[in-house]
Coordinates of C-alpha atoms in Angstrom, one line a residue:
X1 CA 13.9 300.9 87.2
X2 CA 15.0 304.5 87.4
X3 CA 14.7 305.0 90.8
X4 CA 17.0 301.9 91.5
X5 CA 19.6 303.4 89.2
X6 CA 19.3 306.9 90.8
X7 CA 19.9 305.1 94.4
X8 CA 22.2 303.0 93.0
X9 CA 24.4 305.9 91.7
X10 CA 25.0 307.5 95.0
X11 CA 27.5 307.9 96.7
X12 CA 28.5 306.0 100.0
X13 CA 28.8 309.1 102.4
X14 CA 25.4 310.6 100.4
X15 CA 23.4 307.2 101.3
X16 CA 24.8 307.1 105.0
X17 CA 23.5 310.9 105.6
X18 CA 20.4 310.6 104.0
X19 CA 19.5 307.6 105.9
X20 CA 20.5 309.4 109.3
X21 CA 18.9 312.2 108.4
X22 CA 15.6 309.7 107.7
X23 CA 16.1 308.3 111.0
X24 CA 16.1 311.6 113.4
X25 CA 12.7 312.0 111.9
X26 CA 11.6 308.5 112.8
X27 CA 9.4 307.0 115.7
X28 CA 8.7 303.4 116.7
X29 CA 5.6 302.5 118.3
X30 CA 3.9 299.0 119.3
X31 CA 0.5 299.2 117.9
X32 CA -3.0 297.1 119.3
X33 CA -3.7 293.9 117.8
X34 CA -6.8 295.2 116.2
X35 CA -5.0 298.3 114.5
X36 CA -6.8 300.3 112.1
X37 CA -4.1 301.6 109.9
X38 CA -6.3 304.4 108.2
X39 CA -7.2 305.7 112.2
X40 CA -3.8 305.7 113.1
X41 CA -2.2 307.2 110.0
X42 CA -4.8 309.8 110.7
X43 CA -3.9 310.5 114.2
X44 CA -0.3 310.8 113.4
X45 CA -1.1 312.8 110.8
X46 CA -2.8 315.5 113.3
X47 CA 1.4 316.3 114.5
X48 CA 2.8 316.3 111.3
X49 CA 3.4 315.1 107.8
X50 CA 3.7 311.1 107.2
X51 CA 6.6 310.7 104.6
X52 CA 6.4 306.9 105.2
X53 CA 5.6 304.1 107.1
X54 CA 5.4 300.5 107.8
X55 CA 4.4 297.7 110.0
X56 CA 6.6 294.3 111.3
X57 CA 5.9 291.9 113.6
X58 CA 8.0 291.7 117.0
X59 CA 6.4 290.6 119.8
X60 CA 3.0 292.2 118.6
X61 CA 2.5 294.6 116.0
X62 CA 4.7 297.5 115.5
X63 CA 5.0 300.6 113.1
X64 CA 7.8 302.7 112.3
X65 CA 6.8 306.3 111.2
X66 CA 8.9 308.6 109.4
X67 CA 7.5 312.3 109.8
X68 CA 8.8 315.2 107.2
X69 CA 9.2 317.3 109.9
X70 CA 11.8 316.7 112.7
X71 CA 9.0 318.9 114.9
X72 CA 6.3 316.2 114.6
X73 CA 8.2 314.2 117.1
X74 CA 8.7 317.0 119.4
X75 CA 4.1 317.7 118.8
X76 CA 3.8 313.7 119.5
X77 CA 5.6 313.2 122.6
X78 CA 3.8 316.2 124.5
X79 CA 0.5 314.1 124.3
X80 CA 2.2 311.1 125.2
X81 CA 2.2 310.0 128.8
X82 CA 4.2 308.1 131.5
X83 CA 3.2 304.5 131.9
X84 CA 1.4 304.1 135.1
X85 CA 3.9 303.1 137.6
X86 CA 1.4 301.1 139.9
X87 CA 3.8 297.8 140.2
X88 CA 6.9 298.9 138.1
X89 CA 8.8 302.0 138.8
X90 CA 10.0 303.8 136.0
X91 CA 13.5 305.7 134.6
X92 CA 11.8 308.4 133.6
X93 CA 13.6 308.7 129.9
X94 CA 11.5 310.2 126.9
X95 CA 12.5 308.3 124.3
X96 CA 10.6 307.9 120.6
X97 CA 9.1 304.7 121.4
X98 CA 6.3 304.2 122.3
X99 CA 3.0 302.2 123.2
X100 CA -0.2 302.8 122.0
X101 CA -3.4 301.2 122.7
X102 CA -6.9 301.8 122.1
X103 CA -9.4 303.9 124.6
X104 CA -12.6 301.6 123.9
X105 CA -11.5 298.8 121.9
X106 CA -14.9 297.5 121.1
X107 CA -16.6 300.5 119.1
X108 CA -13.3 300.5 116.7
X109 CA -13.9 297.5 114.2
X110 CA -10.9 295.7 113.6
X111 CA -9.1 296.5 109.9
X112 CA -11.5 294.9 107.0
X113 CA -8.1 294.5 104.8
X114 CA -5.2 292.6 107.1
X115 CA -2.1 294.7 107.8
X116 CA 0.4 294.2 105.1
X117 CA 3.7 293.2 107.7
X118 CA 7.4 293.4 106.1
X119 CA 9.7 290.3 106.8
X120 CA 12.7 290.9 109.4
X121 CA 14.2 287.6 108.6
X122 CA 14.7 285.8 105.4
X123 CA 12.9 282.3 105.1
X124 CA 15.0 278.9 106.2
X125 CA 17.1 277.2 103.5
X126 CA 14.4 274.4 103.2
X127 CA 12.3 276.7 101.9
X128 CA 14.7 278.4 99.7
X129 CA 15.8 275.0 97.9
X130 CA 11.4 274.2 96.5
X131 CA 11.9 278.2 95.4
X132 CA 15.0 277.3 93.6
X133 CA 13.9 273.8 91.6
X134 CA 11.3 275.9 90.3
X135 CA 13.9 278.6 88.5
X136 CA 15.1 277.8 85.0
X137 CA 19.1 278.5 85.3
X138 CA 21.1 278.5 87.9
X139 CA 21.4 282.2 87.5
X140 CA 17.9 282.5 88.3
X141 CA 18.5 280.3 90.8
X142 CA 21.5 283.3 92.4
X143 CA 19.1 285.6 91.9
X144 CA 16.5 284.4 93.7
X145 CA 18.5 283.8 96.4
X146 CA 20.0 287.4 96.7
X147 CA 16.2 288.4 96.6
X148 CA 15.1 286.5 99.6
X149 CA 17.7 287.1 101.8
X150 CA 19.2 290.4 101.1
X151 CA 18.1 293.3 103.3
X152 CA 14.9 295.2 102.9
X153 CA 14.4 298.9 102.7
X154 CA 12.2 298.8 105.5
X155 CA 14.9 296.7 107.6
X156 CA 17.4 298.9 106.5
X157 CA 15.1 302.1 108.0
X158 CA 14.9 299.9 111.2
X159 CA 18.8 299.5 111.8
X160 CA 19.6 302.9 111.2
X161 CA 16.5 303.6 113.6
X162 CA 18.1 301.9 115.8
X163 CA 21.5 304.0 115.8
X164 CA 19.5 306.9 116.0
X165 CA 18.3 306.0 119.6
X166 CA 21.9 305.3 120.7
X167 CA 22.8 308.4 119.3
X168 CA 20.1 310.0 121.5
X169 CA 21.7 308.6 124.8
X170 CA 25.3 309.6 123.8
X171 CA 24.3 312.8 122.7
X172 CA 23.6 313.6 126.7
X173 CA 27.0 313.2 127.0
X174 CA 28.7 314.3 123.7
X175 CA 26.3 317.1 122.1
X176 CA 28.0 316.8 118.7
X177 CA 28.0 313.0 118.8
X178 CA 26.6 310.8 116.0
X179 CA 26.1 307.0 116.0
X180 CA 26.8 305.5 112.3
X181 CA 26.0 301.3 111.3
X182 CA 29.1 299.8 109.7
X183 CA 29.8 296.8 108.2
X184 CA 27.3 294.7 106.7
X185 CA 23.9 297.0 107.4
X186 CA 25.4 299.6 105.0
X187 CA 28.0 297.5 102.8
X188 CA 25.1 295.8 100.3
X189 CA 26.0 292.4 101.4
X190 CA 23.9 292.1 104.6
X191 CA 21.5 289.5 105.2
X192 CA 18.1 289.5 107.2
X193 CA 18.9 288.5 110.4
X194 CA 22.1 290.0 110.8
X195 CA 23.7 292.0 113.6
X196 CA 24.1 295.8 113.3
X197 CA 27.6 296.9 113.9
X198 CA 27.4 300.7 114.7
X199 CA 30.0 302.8 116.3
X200 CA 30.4 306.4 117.8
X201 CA 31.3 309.2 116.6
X202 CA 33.0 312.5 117.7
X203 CA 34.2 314.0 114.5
X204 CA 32.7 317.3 114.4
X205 CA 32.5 317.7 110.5
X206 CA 30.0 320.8 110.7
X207 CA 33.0 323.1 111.8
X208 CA 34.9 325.0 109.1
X209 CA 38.6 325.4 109.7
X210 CA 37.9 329.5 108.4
X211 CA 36.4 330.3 111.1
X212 CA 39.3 328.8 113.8
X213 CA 42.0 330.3 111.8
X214 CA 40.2 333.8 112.4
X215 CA 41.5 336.3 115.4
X216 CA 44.6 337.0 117.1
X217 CA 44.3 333.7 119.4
X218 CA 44.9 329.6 119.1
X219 CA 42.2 328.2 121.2
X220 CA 41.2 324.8 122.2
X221 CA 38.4 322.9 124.6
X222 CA 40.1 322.0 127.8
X223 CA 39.3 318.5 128.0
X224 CA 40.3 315.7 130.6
X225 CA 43.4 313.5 129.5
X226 CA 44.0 310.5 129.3
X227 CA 47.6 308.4 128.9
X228 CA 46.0 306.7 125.3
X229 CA 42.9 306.5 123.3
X230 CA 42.4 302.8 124.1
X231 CA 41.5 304.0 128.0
X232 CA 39.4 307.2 126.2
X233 CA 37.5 304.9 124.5
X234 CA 37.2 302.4 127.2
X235 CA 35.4 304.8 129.1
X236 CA 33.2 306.2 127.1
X237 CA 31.6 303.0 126.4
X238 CA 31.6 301.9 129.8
X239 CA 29.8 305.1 130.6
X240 CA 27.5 304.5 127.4
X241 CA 27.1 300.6 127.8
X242 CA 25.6 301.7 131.8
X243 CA 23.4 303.9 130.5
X244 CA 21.7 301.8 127.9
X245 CA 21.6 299.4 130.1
X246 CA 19.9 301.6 133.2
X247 CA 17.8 303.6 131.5
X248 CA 17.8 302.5 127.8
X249 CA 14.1 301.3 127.0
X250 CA 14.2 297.6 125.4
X251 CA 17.7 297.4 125.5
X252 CA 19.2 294.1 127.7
X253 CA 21.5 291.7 128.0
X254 CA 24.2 294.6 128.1
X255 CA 27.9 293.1 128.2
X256 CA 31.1 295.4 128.2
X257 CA 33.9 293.9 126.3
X258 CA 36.5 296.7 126.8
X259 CA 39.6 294.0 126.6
X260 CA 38.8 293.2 122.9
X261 CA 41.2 294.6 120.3
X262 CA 38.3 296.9 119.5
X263 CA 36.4 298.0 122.7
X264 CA 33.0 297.2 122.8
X265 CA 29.3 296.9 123.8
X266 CA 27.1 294.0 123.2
X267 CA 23.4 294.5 123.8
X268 CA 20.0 293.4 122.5
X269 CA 17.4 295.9 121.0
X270 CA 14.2 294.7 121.7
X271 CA 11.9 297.2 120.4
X272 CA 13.5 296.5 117.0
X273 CA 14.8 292.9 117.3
X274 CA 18.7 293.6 116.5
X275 CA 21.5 291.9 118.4
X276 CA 23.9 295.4 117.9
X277 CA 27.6 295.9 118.6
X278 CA 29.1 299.5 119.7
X279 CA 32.4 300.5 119.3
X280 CA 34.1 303.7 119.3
X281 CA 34.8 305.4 115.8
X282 CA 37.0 303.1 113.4
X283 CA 38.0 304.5 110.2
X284 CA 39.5 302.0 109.0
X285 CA 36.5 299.9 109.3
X286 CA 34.2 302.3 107.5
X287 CA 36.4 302.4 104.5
X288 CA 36.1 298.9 104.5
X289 CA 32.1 299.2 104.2
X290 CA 32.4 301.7 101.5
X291 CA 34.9 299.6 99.2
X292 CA 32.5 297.1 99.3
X293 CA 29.3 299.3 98.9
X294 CA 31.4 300.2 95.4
X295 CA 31.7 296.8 94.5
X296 CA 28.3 295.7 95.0
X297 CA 27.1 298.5 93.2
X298 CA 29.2 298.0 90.1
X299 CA 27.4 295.1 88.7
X300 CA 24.4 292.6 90.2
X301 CA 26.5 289.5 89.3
X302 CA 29.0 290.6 92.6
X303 CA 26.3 290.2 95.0
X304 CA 24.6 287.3 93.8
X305 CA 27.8 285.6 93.6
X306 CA 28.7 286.6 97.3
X307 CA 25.2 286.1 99.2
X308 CA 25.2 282.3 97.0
X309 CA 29.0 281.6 98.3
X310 CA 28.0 282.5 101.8
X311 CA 24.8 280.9 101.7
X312 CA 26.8 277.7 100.4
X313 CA 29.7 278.2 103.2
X314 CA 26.7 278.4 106.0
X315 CA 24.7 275.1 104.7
X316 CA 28.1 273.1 105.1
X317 CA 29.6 274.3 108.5
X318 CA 32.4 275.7 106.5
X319 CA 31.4 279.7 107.9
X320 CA 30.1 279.9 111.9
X321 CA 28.5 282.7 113.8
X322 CA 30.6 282.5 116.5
X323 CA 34.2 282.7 116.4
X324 CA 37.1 280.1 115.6
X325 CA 39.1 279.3 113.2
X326 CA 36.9 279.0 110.4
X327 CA 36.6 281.3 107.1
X328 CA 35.0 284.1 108.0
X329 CA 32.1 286.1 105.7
X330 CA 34.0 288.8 105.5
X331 CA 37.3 286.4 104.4
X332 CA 35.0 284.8 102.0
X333 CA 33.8 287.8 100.7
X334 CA 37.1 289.2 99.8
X335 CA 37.8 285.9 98.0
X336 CA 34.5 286.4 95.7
X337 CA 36.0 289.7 94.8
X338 CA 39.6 288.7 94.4
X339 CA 38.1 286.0 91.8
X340 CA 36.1 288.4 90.3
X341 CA 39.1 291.0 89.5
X342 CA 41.2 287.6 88.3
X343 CA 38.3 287.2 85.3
X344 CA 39.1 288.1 82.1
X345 CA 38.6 291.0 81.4
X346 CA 37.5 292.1 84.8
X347 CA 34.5 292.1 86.3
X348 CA 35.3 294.3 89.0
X349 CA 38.6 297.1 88.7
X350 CA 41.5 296.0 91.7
X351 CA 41.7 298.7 94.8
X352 CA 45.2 300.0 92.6
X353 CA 43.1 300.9 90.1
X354 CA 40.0 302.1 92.4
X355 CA 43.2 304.9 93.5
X356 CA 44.3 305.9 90.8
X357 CA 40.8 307.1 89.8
X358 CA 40.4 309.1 93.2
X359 CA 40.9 312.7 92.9
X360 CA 41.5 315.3 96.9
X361 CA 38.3 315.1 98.3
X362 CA 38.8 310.9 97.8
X363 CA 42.2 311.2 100.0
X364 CA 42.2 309.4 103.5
X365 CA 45.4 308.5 105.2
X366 CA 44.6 307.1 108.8
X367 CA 47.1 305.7 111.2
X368 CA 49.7 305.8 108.4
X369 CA 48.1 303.9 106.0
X370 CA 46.8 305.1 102.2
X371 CA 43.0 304.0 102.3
X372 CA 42.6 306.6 99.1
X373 CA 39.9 305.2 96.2
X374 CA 37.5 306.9 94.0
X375 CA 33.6 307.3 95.8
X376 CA 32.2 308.7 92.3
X377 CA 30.5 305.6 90.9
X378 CA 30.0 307.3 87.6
X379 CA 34.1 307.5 86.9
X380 CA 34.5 303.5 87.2
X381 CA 34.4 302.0 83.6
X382 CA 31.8 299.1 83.5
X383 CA 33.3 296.2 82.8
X384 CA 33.1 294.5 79.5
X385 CA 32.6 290.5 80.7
X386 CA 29.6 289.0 79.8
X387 CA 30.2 285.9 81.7
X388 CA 26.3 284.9 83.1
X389 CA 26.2 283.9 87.1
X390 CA 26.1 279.9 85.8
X391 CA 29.8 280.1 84.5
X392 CA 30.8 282.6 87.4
X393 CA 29.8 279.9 90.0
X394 CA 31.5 277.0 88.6
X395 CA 34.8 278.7 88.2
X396 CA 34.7 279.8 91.3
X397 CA 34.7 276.3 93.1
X398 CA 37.4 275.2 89.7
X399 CA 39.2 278.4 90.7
X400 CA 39.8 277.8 94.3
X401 CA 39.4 274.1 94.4
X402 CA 42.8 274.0 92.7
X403 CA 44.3 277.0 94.2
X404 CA 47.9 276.3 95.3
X405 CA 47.3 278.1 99.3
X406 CA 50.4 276.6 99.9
X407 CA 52.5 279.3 98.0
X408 CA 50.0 282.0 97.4
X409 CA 48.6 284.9 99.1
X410 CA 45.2 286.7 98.0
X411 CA 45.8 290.5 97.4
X412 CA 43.0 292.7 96.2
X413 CA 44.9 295.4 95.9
X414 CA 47.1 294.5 92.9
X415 CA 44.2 291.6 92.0
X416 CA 47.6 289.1 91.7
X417 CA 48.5 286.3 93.6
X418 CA 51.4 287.2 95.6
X419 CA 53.8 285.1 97.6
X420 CA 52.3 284.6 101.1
X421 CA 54.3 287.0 104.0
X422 CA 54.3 284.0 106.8
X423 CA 53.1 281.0 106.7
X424 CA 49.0 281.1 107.8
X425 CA 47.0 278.7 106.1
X426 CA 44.8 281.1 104.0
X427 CA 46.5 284.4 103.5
X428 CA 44.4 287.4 102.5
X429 CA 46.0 290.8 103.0
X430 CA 43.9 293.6 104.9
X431 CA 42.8 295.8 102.0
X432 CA 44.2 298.8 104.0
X433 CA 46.1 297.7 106.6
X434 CA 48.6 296.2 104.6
X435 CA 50.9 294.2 107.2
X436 CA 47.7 292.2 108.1
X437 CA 46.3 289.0 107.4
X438 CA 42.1 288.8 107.6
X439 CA 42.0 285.6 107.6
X440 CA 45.0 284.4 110.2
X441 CA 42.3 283.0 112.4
X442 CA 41.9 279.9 110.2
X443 CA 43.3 276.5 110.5
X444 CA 45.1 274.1 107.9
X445 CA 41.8 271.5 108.4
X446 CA 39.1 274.6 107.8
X447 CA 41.1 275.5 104.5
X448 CA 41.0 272.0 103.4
X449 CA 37.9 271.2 104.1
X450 CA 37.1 274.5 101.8
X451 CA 39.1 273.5 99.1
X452 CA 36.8 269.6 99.4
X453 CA 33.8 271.5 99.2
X454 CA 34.6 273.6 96.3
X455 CA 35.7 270.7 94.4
X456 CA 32.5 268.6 95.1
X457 CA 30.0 271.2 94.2
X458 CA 32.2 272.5 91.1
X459 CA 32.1 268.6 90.3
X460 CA 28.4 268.3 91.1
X461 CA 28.2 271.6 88.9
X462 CA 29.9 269.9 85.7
X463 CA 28.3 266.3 85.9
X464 CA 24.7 267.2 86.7
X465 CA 21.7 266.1 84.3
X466 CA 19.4 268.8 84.8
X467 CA 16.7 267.6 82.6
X468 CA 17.1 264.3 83.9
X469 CA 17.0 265.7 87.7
X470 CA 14.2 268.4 87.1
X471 CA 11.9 264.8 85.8
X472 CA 12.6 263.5 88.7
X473 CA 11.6 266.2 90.7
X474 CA 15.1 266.3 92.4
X475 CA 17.4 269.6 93.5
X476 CA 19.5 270.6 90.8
X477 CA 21.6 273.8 90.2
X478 CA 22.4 275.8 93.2
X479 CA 19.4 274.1 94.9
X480 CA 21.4 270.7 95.0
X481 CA 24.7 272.1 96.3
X482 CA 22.6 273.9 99.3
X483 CA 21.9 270.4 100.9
X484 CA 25.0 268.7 103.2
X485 CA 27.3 266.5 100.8
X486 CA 26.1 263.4 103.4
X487 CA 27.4 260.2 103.8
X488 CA 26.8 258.6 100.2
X489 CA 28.9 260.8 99.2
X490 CA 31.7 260.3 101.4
X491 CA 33.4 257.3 99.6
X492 CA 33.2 260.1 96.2
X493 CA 34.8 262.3 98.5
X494 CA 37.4 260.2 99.2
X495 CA 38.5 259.9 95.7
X496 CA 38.3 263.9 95.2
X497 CA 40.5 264.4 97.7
X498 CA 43.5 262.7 96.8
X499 CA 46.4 265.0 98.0
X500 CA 45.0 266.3 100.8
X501 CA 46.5 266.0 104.2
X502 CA 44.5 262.2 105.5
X503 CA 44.4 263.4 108.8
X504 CA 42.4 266.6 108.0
X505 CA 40.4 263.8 105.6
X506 CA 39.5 261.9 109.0
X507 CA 38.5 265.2 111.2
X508 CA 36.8 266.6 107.4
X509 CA 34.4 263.3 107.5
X510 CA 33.5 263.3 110.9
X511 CA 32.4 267.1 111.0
X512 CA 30.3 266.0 107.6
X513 CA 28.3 263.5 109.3
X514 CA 27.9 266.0 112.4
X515 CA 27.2 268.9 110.1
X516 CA 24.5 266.6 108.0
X517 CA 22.7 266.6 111.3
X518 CA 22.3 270.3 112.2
X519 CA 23.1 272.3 109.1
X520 CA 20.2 272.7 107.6
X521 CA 18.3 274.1 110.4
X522 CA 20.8 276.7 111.3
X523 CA 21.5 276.6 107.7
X524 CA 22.9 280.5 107.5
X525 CA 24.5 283.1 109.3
X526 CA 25.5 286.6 109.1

């Protein structure tokens, strides 16, 4: 559609703003169990302009409301009241949640049409596989997938909702502060379900350097000092992470983790349902989101190919939510889009080339490092492959299945294999920071138990009867590699595996049969 291309064609920054800008206009509020949507609307409607709204189910029914008029809020909450503090106490913080219920619920009949209620979480991989059998190529297949598990518009409103109230609490402290997601909510490669990563903000951007340069005098805050910007940022969140957790409505489970390499705060949102992550401005990290926001705008077969991978990694215990020393998403990510600047031609241009396109206002040099590309979507060439999503995921698995680790490193970049640095299993260098390796957490067993998996399913892939399977109403396609590779397979295995290490073979079919067990209920993460 049009509209889809418009949105599409925007740039990074334009989308982050716009969606910030939605959210400062935005309330939440828990709703009765027998709403009546017109009512409501119309009530709301009394303080303001509706723009849009929706409902979602989290422990009852909720709305989120976006007024055209930042005002509206301010008209709303002076006729709301404090709860009644007969056996709880209350922190006395006006925030822009809120409960409603009804005065006399009996005289208001219930709503003759059901409340149409937007999914927050994508549907288990179960129910995924029946949806794919029913497709008619594998591409379909991809695209279905992307479809059922990509992120909403409404859950997109919600996370940045969700920064906004942050942003409230910090701005107590730090007037000029913003709170911005990063990462997957804003990168077009988050799933339903996953955590928002957001961080904080002090970059003042509304102040023209004119204006300082004016007058006879340099001037300058005085501000407190401290000996680095680790201990700056450790306090502020320290500070923040106390005050969500004192007086922040809905948010619990509030952990400090100010030792990490990257400072941070761990809470639960309730009102909205998000596990989030705070951290203190990282440029670095937001460049990353962008690149990829670029690349998953440049053409649908890079995110189909990416949500399928992960889906794949998730379903065979090759990816984790928490932390180790397997592949990461964002590892396997960057190794969809290294694979997809190695087709020929290109499907997708290499960071080089993404530079040499960028003209000043594209220039960002942070801590030393160039992490200049082009944000104009319109000056990057489409490419010319044709290549449909069934070839793409076969020679994937071919691709990397017989990729020699041992020697080479992954660099998107130049889009070459280079000559690995040191000698980490899987080598991928750090787009920007280029003396880093994003993928030194994993282990010699974890990258061969990749490279086994990718040469099953590109094996399943080439030797599969579809017609045959689809009459006998068995998974084919993408549908069949989404089920564990269980134990009559194992003695197949064996024979595809000839030349890897036999001890990892050993630890590889033991972590099959556990996998086969569990994977398909916690079938996929982040």
């Amino acid at each position: 559609t049009d509209a889809e291309v418009s949105t599409r064609k925007k740039t990074f920054t334009e989308v982050q703003t716009e969606r910030l800008d939605q959210a400062e206009r935005t309330v939440l509020i828990k709703c009765p169990s027998k709403l009546n949507e017109k009512k409501l609307l119309q009530y709301l409607s009394s303080h303001g302009n509706v723009r849009s709204h929706f409902f979602f189910e989290n422990r009852g029914i909720n709305a989120l409301v976006e007024f055209s008029e930042k005002s509206s809020i301010a008209s709303l909450q002076d006729a709301v009241g404090i709860p009644n503090a007969a056996e709880h106490h209350v922190v006395p913080f006006k925030s822009r949640l809120f409960t409603f219920t009804l005065k006399n619920p009996v005289s208001q009949p219930a709503e003759e049409t059901p409340l149409h209620l937007s999914p927050q979480c994508h549907i288990p991989v179960t129910d995924l596989i029946q949806k794919l059998c029913l497709a008619d190529s594998i591409s379909s297949q991809m695209y279905i997938l992307l479809n059922e598990y990509q992120l909403t518009e409404e859950n997109i409103k919600l996370r940045f909702l969700a920064c906004s109230l942050v942003r409230d609490f910090a701005r107590a402290y730090f007037p000029d502060s913003t709170v911005k997601p990063f990462g997957s909510s804003v990168n077009t490669f988050g799933k339903l379900g996953c955590d928002v990563d957001m961080f904080l903000d002090f970059h003042d951007t509304r102040k023209s350097p004119t204006k300082m340069k004016k007058g006879p005098f340099e001037m300058e805050f005085q501000m407190k000092r401290l000996p680095s910007e680790r201990l700056a940022t450790q306090r502020i969140l320290s500070v923040i992470g106390d005050c969500l957790d004192n007086f922040g409505p809905g948010c619990v489970s509030v952990q400090k983790i100010l030792n990490a390499r990257c400072p941070l705060v761990k809470f639960s949102h309730q009102p909205t349902g998000f596990q989030c992550d705070l951290s203190v401005s990282n440029s670095i990290a937001i460049r990353s989101s962008e690149l990829l926001y670029i690349y998953g705008c440049l053409d649908s077969r890079v995110r189909a190919l990416v949500f399928t991978i992960r889906c794949w990694a998730r379903v065979h215990g090759l990816t984790n939510s928490a932390p180790g020393t397997w592949i990461t998403n964002f590892s396997l990510t960057m190794m969809v889009m290294f694979f997809l600047q190695k087709r020929s031609p290109p499907i997708i241009p290499t960071l080089d080339q993404l530079k040499e396109l960028a003209d000043a206002k594209d220039k960002h040099i942070i801590g030393g490092y160039d992490c200049s590309f082009v944000s104009d979507l319109r000056k990057i060439k489409p490419t010319k492959n044709t290549e449909t999503l069934d070839v793409l995921l076969g020679e994937f698995f071919e691709y990397y299945g017989n990729f020699d680790f041992r020697r080479n490193s992954i660099n998107l970049r130049k889009g070459k294999e280079v000559n690995k640095p040191e000698s980490s299993p899987l080598y991928i260098w750090n787009p920007f920071e280029q003396d880093l390796n994003i993928s030194k957490n994993v282990n010699q067993p974890q990258l061969e138990k990749f490279i086994a998996m990718a040469r099953e399913s590109a094996w399943i892939l080439q030797k599969e009867d579809k017609t045959q399977k689809i009459i006998n109403k068995e998974p084919w396609g993408l549908a069949a590699l989404l089920i564990p590779f269980g134990k009559s397979n194992s003695n197949k295995m064996r024979n595809r595996m000839k030349g890897i290490g036999s001890e990892t073979i050993r630890s590889l079919l033991d972590s099959l049969k556990l996998n086969n067990a569990n994977s398909q209920q916690k079938a996929v993460g982040k």
